[in-house]
PDB file of C-alpha atoms in Angstrom:
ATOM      1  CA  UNK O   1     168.867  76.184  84.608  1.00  0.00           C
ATOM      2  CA  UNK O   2     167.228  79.730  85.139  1.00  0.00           C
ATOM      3  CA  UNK O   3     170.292  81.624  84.090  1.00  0.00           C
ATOM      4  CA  UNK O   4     170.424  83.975  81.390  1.00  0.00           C
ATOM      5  CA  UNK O   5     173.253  82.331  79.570  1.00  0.00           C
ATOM      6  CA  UNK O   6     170.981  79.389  79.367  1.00  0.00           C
ATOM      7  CA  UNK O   7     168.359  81.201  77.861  1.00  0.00           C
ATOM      8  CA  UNK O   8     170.277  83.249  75.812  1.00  0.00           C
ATOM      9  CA  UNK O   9     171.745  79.782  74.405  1.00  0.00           C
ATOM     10  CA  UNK O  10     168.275  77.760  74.419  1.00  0.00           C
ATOM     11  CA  UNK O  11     166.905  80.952  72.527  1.00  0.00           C
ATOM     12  CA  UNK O  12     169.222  80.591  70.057  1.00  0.00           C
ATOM     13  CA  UNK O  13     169.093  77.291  69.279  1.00  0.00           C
ATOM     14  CA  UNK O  14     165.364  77.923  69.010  1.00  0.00           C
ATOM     15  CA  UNK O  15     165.817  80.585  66.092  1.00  0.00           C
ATOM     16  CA  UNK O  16     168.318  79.036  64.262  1.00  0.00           C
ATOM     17  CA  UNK O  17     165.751  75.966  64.077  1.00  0.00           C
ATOM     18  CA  UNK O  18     163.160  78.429  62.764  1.00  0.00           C
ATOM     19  CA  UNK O  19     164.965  79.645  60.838  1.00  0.00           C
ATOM     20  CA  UNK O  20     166.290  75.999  59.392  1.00  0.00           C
ATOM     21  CA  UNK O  21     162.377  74.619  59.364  1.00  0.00           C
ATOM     22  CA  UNK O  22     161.545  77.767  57.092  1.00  0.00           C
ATOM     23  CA  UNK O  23     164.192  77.025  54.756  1.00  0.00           C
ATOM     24  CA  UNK O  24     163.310  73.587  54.205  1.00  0.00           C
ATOM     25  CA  UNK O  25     159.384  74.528  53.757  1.00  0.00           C
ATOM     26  CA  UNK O  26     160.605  76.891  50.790  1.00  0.00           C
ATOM     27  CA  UNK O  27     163.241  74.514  49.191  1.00  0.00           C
ATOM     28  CA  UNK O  28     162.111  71.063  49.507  1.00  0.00           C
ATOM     29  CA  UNK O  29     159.540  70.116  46.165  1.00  0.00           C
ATOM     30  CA  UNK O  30     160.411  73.615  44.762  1.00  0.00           C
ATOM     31  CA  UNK O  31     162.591  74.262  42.335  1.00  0.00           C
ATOM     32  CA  UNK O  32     162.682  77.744  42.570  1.00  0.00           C
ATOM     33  CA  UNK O  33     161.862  80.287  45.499  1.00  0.00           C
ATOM     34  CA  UNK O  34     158.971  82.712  44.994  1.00  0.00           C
ATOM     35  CA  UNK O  35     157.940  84.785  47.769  1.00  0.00           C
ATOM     36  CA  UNK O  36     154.686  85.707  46.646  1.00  0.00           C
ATOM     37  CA  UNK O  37     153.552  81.958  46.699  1.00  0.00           C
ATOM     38  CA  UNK O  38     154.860  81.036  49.909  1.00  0.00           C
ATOM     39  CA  UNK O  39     151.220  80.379  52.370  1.00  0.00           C
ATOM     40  CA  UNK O  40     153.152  82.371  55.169  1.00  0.00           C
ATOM     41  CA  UNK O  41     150.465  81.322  57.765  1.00  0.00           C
ATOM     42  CA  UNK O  42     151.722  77.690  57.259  1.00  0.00           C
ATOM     43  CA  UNK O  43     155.295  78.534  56.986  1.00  0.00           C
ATOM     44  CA  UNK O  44     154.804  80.819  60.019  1.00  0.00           C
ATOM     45  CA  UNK O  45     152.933  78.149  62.215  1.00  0.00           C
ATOM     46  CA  UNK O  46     155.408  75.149  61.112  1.00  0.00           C
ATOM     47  CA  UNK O  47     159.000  77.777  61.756  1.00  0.00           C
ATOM     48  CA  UNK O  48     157.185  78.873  65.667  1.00  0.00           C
ATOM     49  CA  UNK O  49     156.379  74.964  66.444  1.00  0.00           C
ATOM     50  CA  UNK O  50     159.848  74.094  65.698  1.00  0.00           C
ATOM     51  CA  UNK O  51     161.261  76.443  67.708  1.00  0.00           C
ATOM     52  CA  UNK O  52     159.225  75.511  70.880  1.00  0.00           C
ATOM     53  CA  UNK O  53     159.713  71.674  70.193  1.00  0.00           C
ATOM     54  CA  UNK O  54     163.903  73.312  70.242  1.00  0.00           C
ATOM     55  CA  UNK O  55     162.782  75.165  73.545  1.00  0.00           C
ATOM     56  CA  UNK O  56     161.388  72.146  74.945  1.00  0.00           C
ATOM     57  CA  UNK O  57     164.715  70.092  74.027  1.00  0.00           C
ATOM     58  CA  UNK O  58     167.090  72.454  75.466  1.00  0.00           C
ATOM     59  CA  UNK O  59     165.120  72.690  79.206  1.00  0.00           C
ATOM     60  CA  UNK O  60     164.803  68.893  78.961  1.00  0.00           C
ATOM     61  CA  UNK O  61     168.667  68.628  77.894  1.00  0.00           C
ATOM     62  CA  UNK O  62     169.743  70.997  81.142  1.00  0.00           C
ATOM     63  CA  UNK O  63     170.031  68.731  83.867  1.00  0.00           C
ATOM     64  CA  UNK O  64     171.742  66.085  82.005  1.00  0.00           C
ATOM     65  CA  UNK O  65     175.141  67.551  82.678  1.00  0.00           C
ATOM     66  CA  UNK O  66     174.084  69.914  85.595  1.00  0.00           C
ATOM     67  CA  UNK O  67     176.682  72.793  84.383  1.00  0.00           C
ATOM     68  CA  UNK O  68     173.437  75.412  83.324  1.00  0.00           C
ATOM     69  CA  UNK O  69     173.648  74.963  79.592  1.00  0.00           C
ATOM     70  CA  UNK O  70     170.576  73.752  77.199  1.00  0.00           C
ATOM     71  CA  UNK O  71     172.990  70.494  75.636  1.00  0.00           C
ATOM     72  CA  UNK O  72     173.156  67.201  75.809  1.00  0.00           C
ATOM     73  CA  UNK O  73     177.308  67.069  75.575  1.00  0.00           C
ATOM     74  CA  UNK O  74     177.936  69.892  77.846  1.00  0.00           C
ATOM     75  CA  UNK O  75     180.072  72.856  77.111  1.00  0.00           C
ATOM     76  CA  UNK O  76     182.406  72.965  79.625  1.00  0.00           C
ATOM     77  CA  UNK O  77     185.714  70.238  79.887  1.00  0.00           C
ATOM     78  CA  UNK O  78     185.143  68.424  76.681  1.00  0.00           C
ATOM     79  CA  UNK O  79     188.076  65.532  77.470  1.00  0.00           C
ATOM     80  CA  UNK O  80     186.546  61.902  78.984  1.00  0.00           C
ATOM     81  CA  UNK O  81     185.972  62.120  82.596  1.00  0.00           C
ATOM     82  CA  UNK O  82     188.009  59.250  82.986  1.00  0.00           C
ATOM     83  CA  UNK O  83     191.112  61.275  81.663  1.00  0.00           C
ATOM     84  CA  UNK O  84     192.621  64.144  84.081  1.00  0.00           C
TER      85      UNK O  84
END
């Protein structure tokens, strides 16, 4: 689990739910996107807490499949194991 392909691939799942969690915070309820009204403290906070909750996912998802990457399917062999 403490390889840097892991964390390279945990980190960016992590930003790209950031980056997903700040997008919804401007689009959901508005109908248009201003950037002077956005409370960035609040989009800042909810964007980083999302992105550790990803963290926390990925090193929880590791030893599921024990081949050192932060998912739940595995990214190696996709076929069944049954099938050879």
């Amino acid at each position: 689990m403490i390889t840097v392909a892991f964390w390279r691939s945990a980190a960016e799942r992590s930003v790209k739910t950031m980056a997903q969690s700040l997008l919804s915070l401007w689009l959901v309820g508005d109908v248009m996107f201003n950037v002077l009204a956005v409370d960035w403290p609040l989009a800042g906070g909810v964007s980083l807490g999302a992105g550790v909750i990803s963290l926390l996912t990925s090193i929880a998802s590791a030893p599921v499949h024990g081949d050192g990457t932060p998912s739940l399917v595995g990214e190696g062999d996709h076929r069944p194991r049954h099938a050879a």
